[in-house]
Short mmCIF file of C-alpha atoms and ligand atoms in Angstrom, two decimals:
data_model
loop_
_atom_site.label_atom_id
_atom_site.label_comp_id
_atom_site.label_asym_id
_atom_site.label_seq_id
_atom_site.Cartn_x
_atom_site.Cartn_y
_atom_site.Cartn_z
CA MET X 28 -4.55 -6.15 -2.16
CA LYS X 29 -3.45 -3.56 -4.69
CA SER X 30 -6.10 -1.32 -6.32
CA THR X 31 -5.96 1.89 -8.34
CA THR X 32 -7.36 3.79 -5.34
CA ARG X 33 -4.80 2.21 -3.04
CA SER X 34 -1.93 3.28 -5.22
CA LEU X 35 -2.85 6.80 -6.02
CA LEU X 36 -0.54 8.31 -3.55
CA GLY X 37 2.31 6.64 -5.54
CA ALA X 38 1.82 9.24 -8.22
CA ILE X 39 2.83 12.13 -5.98
CA ALA X 40 6.34 13.34 -6.27
CA VAL X 41 8.51 12.35 -3.41
CA ALA X 42 9.67 15.11 -1.04
CA GLY X 43 8.39 17.89 -3.01
CA VAL X 44 10.87 20.72 -3.40
CA ALA X 45 9.54 24.21 -2.98
CA THR X 46 8.93 25.76 -6.20
CA LEU X 47 8.13 29.22 -4.89
CA THR X 48 10.66 30.29 -2.45
CA ALA X 49 13.23 28.71 -0.10
CA GLY X 50 11.82 30.45 2.96
CA GLY X 51 8.41 28.90 3.17
CA THR X 52 5.03 30.55 2.97
CA ALA X 53 6.20 33.59 4.97
CA ALA X 54 8.05 34.78 1.94
CA GLN X 55 5.26 33.70 -0.47
CA SER X 56 2.59 36.21 -1.46
CA GLY X 57 -1.02 35.41 -0.53
CA ALA X 58 -1.71 35.32 -4.34
CA ASP X 59 0.85 32.56 -4.78
CA VAL X 60 -0.77 30.50 -2.00
CA GLN X 61 -4.22 31.09 -3.52
CA LYS X 62 -3.06 30.10 -6.97
CA THR X 63 -1.64 26.85 -5.69
CA ILE X 64 -4.87 25.93 -3.86
CA ASP X 65 -6.98 26.89 -6.96
CA ALA X 66 -4.81 24.71 -9.13
CA ALA X 67 -5.16 21.66 -6.90
CA TYR X 68 -8.91 22.25 -6.69
CA ALA X 69 -9.22 22.36 -10.44
CA LYS X 70 -6.96 19.31 -10.82
CA TYR X 71 -8.79 16.98 -8.46
CA ARG X 72 -12.36 18.13 -8.49
CA GLY X 73 -13.29 15.64 -11.21
CA LEU X 74 -11.38 12.80 -9.72
CA GLN X 75 -13.77 9.90 -9.20
CA GLU X 76 -11.86 7.46 -7.04
CA GLY X 77 -12.72 5.91 -3.68
CA LYS X 78 -16.00 5.52 -1.94
CA ASN X 79 -17.79 7.15 1.09
CA ALA X 80 -17.59 5.10 4.35
CA ASP X 81 -20.86 3.24 4.72
CA TYR X 82 -20.29 1.17 7.93
CA ILE X 83 -21.74 4.19 9.64
CA PRO X 84 -24.97 4.46 7.69
CA ALA X 85 -25.15 8.32 7.89
CA LEU X 86 -21.78 8.71 6.24
CA ALA X 87 -23.03 6.93 3.05
CA LYS X 88 -25.56 9.68 2.52
CA VAL X 89 -23.05 12.58 2.44
CA ASP X 90 -22.56 14.16 -1.00
CA PRO X 91 -19.41 12.47 -2.45
CA ASN X 92 -18.79 15.56 -4.70
CA LEU X 93 -18.27 17.80 -1.65
CA PHE X 94 -14.78 19.14 -1.97
CA GLY X 95 -13.25 22.01 0.00
CA ILE X 96 -9.67 23.14 0.60
CA ALA X 97 -8.41 25.60 3.18
CA VAL X 98 -4.94 26.73 4.20
CA VAL X 99 -4.06 28.97 7.22
CA THR X 100 -0.79 30.80 7.44
CA ALA X 101 1.15 32.27 10.26
CA ASP X 102 -0.64 35.67 9.97
CA GLY X 103 -3.97 33.96 10.54
CA LYS X 104 -5.06 34.45 6.88
CA VAL X 105 -7.34 31.69 5.60
CA TYR X 106 -7.08 30.75 1.95
CA THR X 107 -9.83 28.63 0.51
CA ALA X 108 -11.13 26.87 -2.63
CA GLY X 109 -14.36 24.99 -3.21
CA ASP X 110 -16.97 24.30 -0.50
CA VAL X 111 -15.51 25.23 2.91
CA LYS X 112 -18.86 25.75 4.52
CA THR X 113 -20.58 22.47 4.40
CA GLU X 114 -19.97 20.47 7.59
CA VAL X 115 -19.03 16.78 7.81
CA SER X 116 -18.39 14.74 10.90
CA ILE X 117 -14.91 15.21 12.19
CA GLN X 118 -14.54 11.47 12.91
CA SER X 119 -10.94 10.30 13.68
CA ILE X 120 -9.43 13.81 13.40
CA SER X 121 -10.94 14.36 16.84
CA LYS X 122 -8.59 11.70 18.14
CA VAL X 123 -5.77 14.23 17.76
CA PHE X 124 -7.41 16.88 19.88
CA THR X 125 -8.56 14.54 22.60
CA MET X 126 -5.15 13.13 22.74
CA ALA X 127 -3.74 16.62 22.85
CA GLN X 128 -6.21 17.54 25.63
CA VAL X 129 -4.92 14.57 27.80
CA ILE X 130 -1.30 15.56 27.08
CA GLU X 131 -2.02 19.14 28.09
CA GLU X 132 -3.77 17.95 31.31
CA GLN X 133 -1.53 15.16 32.29
CA GLY X 134 1.74 15.54 30.44
CA LEU X 135 3.46 13.88 27.56
CA GLU X 136 4.22 10.68 29.59
CA SER X 137 0.57 10.00 30.30
CA ILE X 138 -0.25 8.96 26.80
CA GLU X 139 3.12 7.29 26.17
CA GLN X 140 2.81 5.12 29.25
CA ARG X 141 -0.84 4.16 29.16
CA ILE X 142 -1.32 3.80 25.37
CA GLY X 143 2.03 4.22 23.67
CA VAL X 144 3.24 6.18 20.70
CA ASP X 145 4.00 3.36 18.18
CA ALA X 146 2.40 2.29 14.95
CA THR X 147 0.20 -0.79 15.08
CA GLY X 148 0.55 -1.49 11.40
CA ALA X 149 -3.17 -2.53 11.50
CA ARG X 150 -6.47 -0.96 10.50
CA PHE X 151 -7.90 1.68 12.76
CA ASN X 152 -10.49 -0.56 14.35
CA SER X 153 -8.35 -3.63 14.61
CA ILE X 154 -8.94 -5.96 17.50
CA ILE X 155 -5.96 -8.06 16.66
CA ALA X 156 -3.78 -4.99 17.30
CA ILE X 157 -5.03 -5.07 20.92
CA GLU X 158 -4.21 -8.72 21.33
CA GLY X 159 -0.79 -8.20 19.80
CA VAL X 160 0.36 -5.81 22.56
CA ARG X 161 -1.61 -6.87 25.60
CA THR X 162 1.12 -8.79 27.34
CA VAL X 163 3.27 -5.60 27.46
CA VAL X 164 0.86 -3.90 29.81
CA GLY X 165 2.25 -3.62 33.25
CA THR X 166 5.79 -4.36 32.14
CA GLY X 167 6.36 -1.25 29.97
CA ALA X 168 4.76 1.13 27.56
CA PRO X 169 2.40 -0.62 25.23
CA GLU X 170 3.03 -0.43 21.54
CA MET X 171 -0.10 1.31 20.42
CA ASN X 172 -1.17 4.81 19.78
CA ALA X 173 -4.08 7.26 20.54
CA LEU X 174 -4.96 7.62 16.85
CA VAL X 175 -6.37 4.04 16.35
CA ASN X 176 -9.75 3.27 17.96
CA PRO X 177 -8.50 1.20 20.91
CA GLY X 178 -5.99 3.94 21.92
CA ALA X 179 -8.39 6.79 21.05
CA ILE X 180 -11.28 5.34 23.17
CA SER X 181 -8.72 4.90 26.01
CA ALA X 182 -7.51 8.45 25.64
CA THR X 183 -11.15 9.75 25.82
CA SER X 184 -11.51 7.72 29.07
CA MET X 185 -8.37 9.57 30.45
CA VAL X 186 -9.90 13.03 30.20
CA SER X 187 -10.66 13.96 33.89
CA GLY X 188 -14.09 14.90 35.11
CA ALA X 189 -16.59 13.63 37.65
CA THR X 190 -19.41 13.29 35.26
CA SER X 191 -19.84 12.49 31.56
CA ASP X 192 -20.97 16.11 31.00
CA GLU X 193 -17.93 17.44 32.69
CA VAL X 194 -15.66 15.35 30.45
CA TRP X 195 -17.64 16.34 27.40
CA LYS X 196 -17.29 20.08 28.16
CA LYS X 197 -13.52 19.73 28.20
CA ILE X 198 -13.41 17.69 24.94
CA ILE X 199 -15.69 20.00 23.00
CA GLY X 200 -14.01 23.08 24.68
CA PHE X 201 -10.57 22.02 23.42
CA HIS X 202 -11.95 21.45 19.84
CA ASN X 203 -13.76 24.78 19.96
CA ASP X 204 -10.56 26.62 21.01
CA ALA X 205 -8.51 24.85 18.23
CA ALA X 206 -11.13 25.76 15.61
CA GLY X 207 -11.83 29.28 16.94
CA ARG X 208 -15.58 28.89 17.05
CA ASN X 209 -18.22 26.86 18.87
CA LEU X 210 -18.77 23.56 17.14
CA SER X 211 -21.74 21.36 17.56
CA VAL X 212 -22.49 17.64 17.32
CA LEU X 213 -24.15 16.40 14.05
CA GLN X 214 -26.92 14.52 15.88
CA ASP X 215 -27.91 12.32 12.87
CA VAL X 216 -24.23 11.01 12.73
CA TYR X 217 -24.08 10.57 16.40
CA LYS X 218 -27.29 8.52 16.45
CA SER X 219 -26.32 6.59 13.42
CA GLU X 220 -22.90 5.56 14.89
CA SER X 221 -24.40 4.95 18.28
CA ASP X 222 -26.79 2.48 16.82
CA THR X 223 -24.09 0.64 14.96
CA ASN X 224 -20.84 0.88 16.98
CA GLN X 225 -20.92 -2.63 18.50
CA ARG X 226 -17.36 -3.11 17.33
CA ASN X 227 -16.14 -0.07 19.22
CA GLN X 228 -18.08 -1.30 22.25
CA ALA X 229 -16.22 -4.49 22.03
CA ILE X 230 -12.93 -2.61 21.77
CA GLY X 231 -13.92 -0.52 24.86
CA ALA X 232 -14.78 -3.55 26.82
CA LEU X 233 -11.55 -5.29 25.82
CA MET X 234 -9.47 -2.13 26.69
CA LEU X 235 -11.02 -2.24 30.22
CA ALA X 236 -10.23 -6.00 30.50
CA TYR X 237 -6.58 -5.34 29.71
CA GLY X 238 -6.31 -2.34 32.01
CA TYR X 239 -5.84 0.51 29.48
CA ILE X 240 -9.30 1.85 30.42
CA LYS X 241 -9.66 2.06 34.28
CA SER X 242 -13.43 2.26 34.62
CA ASN X 243 -16.71 2.89 32.79
CA TRP X 244 -15.82 1.82 29.22
CA GLN X 245 -19.37 2.56 28.16
CA GLN X 246 -18.98 6.28 29.00
CA ALA X 247 -15.73 6.36 27.10
CA VAL X 248 -17.23 4.76 23.97
CA ASP X 249 -20.20 7.12 24.10
CA LEU X 250 -18.06 10.21 24.42
CA TYR X 251 -15.66 9.01 21.79
CA THR X 252 -18.66 8.42 19.43
CA ARG X 253 -19.90 11.93 20.29
CA GLN X 254 -16.52 13.54 19.61
CA CYS X 255 -16.33 11.79 16.26
CA SER X 256 -19.80 13.31 15.34
CA ILE X 257 -18.60 16.99 15.87
CA GLY X 258 -19.53 18.95 12.64
CA VAL X 259 -16.68 20.76 10.91
CA ASN X 260 -16.04 22.27 7.59
CA ALA X 261 -12.69 22.50 5.72
CA ARG X 262 -12.10 25.98 7.12
CA ASP X 263 -12.56 24.69 10.72
CA LEU X 264 -10.20 21.81 10.08
CA ALA X 265 -7.54 24.14 8.61
CA VAL X 266 -7.68 26.40 11.61
CA MET X 267 -7.41 23.45 13.88
CA ALA X 268 -4.34 22.23 11.87
CA SER X 269 -2.82 25.64 12.09
CA THR X 270 -3.16 25.71 15.90
CA LEU X 271 -0.84 22.74 15.88
CA ALA X 272 1.40 24.31 13.15
CA PHE X 273 2.11 27.33 15.32
CA GLY X 274 3.00 26.00 18.69
CA GLY X 275 -0.47 25.46 20.00
CA LYS X 276 -1.55 29.09 19.44
CA ASN X 277 -4.57 29.49 17.13
CA PRO X 278 -3.30 32.13 14.64
CA VAL X 279 -6.77 33.32 13.80
CA THR X 280 -8.00 34.00 17.34
CA GLY X 281 -4.57 34.47 18.93
CA LYS X 282 -5.52 32.14 21.79
CA GLN X 283 -2.83 29.83 23.17
CA VAL X 284 -4.77 26.55 23.14
CA MET X 285 -1.99 24.27 24.40
CA ASN X 286 1.40 24.54 25.91
CA ALA X 287 3.89 24.94 22.95
CA ALA X 288 6.33 22.42 24.49
CA ARG X 289 3.75 19.59 24.22
CA VAL X 290 2.86 20.14 20.49
CA PRO X 291 5.81 18.28 18.96
CA GLY X 292 4.72 15.08 20.82
CA VAL X 293 1.16 15.43 19.30
CA LEU X 294 2.66 15.95 15.76
CA ALA X 295 4.96 12.87 16.27
CA VAL X 296 2.05 10.54 16.87
CA MET X 297 0.32 12.10 13.84
CA ALA X 298 3.36 11.44 11.70
CA THR X 299 3.52 7.84 12.99
CA ALA X 300 -0.05 6.93 12.77
CA GLY X 301 -2.28 9.74 11.37
CA LEU X 302 -3.11 7.90 8.11
CA TYR X 303 -3.35 4.49 9.80
CA ASP X 304 -1.31 1.72 8.00
CA ASP X 305 -0.59 4.14 5.16
CA SER X 306 1.16 6.67 7.34
CA GLY X 307 4.66 5.70 6.18
CA LYS X 308 3.73 6.14 2.59
CA TRP X 309 2.18 9.56 3.35
CA LEU X 310 5.13 10.65 5.24
CA TYR X 311 7.42 9.53 2.43
CA HIS X 312 5.58 11.69 -0.05
CA THR X 313 4.89 14.80 2.01
CA GLY X 314 6.89 14.76 5.35
CA LEU X 315 3.76 16.23 7.03
CA PRO X 316 2.17 15.00 10.31
CA ALA X 317 -1.44 14.47 9.39
CA LYS X 318 -4.75 12.90 10.39
CA SER X 319 -7.71 11.58 8.38
CA GLY X 320 -11.26 10.84 9.38
CA VAL X 321 -13.71 8.51 7.65
CA GLY X 322 -15.96 11.61 7.27
CA GLY X 323 -13.65 12.56 4.46
CA GLY X 324 -11.54 15.25 6.07
CA ILE X 325 -7.76 15.26 6.36
CA ILE X 326 -5.63 17.81 8.32
CA ALA X 327 -1.93 18.25 7.85
CA VAL X 328 0.62 20.48 9.56
CA SER X 329 3.72 22.11 8.16
CA PRO X 330 5.30 23.23 11.50
CA GLY X 331 5.85 27.05 11.47
CA LYS X 332 4.53 27.41 7.97
CA PHE X 333 0.81 26.51 7.65
CA GLY X 334 -2.05 24.24 8.53
CA ILE X 335 -3.98 22.72 5.73
CA ALA X 336 -7.21 20.75 5.49
CA VAL X 337 -9.34 19.23 2.77
CA VAL X 338 -12.84 17.70 3.05
CA SER X 339 -13.88 15.15 0.35
CA PRO X 340 -15.88 12.07 1.47
CA PRO X 341 -14.72 9.30 -0.95
CA LEU X 342 -12.04 7.08 0.78
CA ASP X 343 -9.40 4.67 -0.43
CA ASP X 344 -8.95 1.17 0.95
CA ALA X 345 -6.94 2.41 4.01
CA GLY X 346 -9.90 4.71 5.00
CA ASN X 347 -8.24 7.99 3.83
CA SER X 348 -9.85 10.62 1.53
CA VAL X 349 -8.56 10.22 -2.01
CA ARG X 350 -8.93 13.84 -3.12
CA ALA X 351 -7.69 15.17 0.18
CA GLN X 352 -4.42 13.20 0.02
CA ARG X 353 -3.75 14.30 -3.57
CA ALA X 354 -4.64 17.96 -2.98
CA ILE X 355 -2.83 18.32 0.29
CA ALA X 356 0.39 16.64 -1.17
CA ASP X 357 0.36 18.90 -4.24
CA ILE X 358 -0.30 22.15 -2.34
CA SER X 359 2.20 21.38 0.45
CA ASN X 360 4.99 20.31 -1.88
CA ALA X 361 4.41 23.41 -4.07
CA LEU X 362 4.62 25.62 -1.03
CA GLY X 363 7.66 23.96 0.37
CA GLY X 364 5.72 22.44 3.30
CA ASN X 365 7.83 19.36 3.70
CA PRO X 366 10.09 19.89 6.86
CA TYR X 367 12.60 17.30 5.68
CA THR X 368 13.73 19.47 2.82
CA GLY X 369 15.64 21.51 5.50
CA ARG X 370 14.42 24.75 4.05
N1 LIG Y 405 -16.02 7.13 14.59
C1 LIG Y 405 -15.36 6.28 13.59
C2 LIG Y 405 -15.09 4.87 14.15
O1 LIG Y 405 -14.86 4.70 15.29
C3 LIG Y 405 -13.96 7.00 13.35
C4 LIG Y 405 -13.09 6.18 12.38
C5 LIG Y 405 -12.22 7.03 11.52
O2 LIG Y 405 -12.47 8.23 11.19
N2 LIG Y 405 -11.17 6.36 10.98
O3 LIG Y 405 -15.15 3.92 13.60
#
């Protein structure tokens, strides 16, 4: 199943070596960072590969030329190129923050024990992946993760609250804190996905049947669908990424959004499964924990150095934004963002 789109990532240099300084972005001037972003924007702006997701009808209507890049450094400075104002739906990137919220509320073990922190090797909405691990429930931690749909819907079901509203307030509150502003749901996307999410409903019901979800799978699927419809632009996503890059503290607002000791667990799951079954390839080329969404966004985290995000709707066969992967890899490798370089 090789295609041109599928193999684009292969063109990126492996484990990019910092071309600017050995000390990471702290020692780099803002002008250098800006230049790097501008270069990636110019390079990939005309790249016509991939295709908008269309299994959620509203996503097919988003302008495929939308392209925005943002980087947030330790001092809370935001560097941008392109369109960083137009909002797209956050989609699966929300899975990171709902998982983080559960970890913050109930500890690192909660997610590991109920859902697991292993790659499934399957597509994000695979039902076979559920069948593959079901016998492990009750005998040990299942081999799944909270960044594919079954695990994500289960993670949403774990957020505590007596009513759906109470749970939602926590979910949106955590996203708001990470982004540093009040976000809202894109109602057209929410409606479009609610009308067409029978597959996720099946996943929710199956997760209840196998005991991952304890009750009310319908509420979990609805809240999951709503969290996926939160509107974000590239700037919001970069600030959210930077909150994870700097020990859970939003460097723009200064708010400690989550306990610093719990952030590495979140990043580990992102590294393992953030780009679905292409996560290994992504890590091989960039070393960065990242997360994509079918709305066209990708966030990536260079711990202690920067948070980066790109929005560009056309996706490759694995469901990851083509321009976002290319731009983030180039920028991060040029800025020395790969943690495995040891510098
Ligand atoms: N809401 C989407 C879904 O469940 C999210 C998928 C994604 O971004 N990969 O299908």
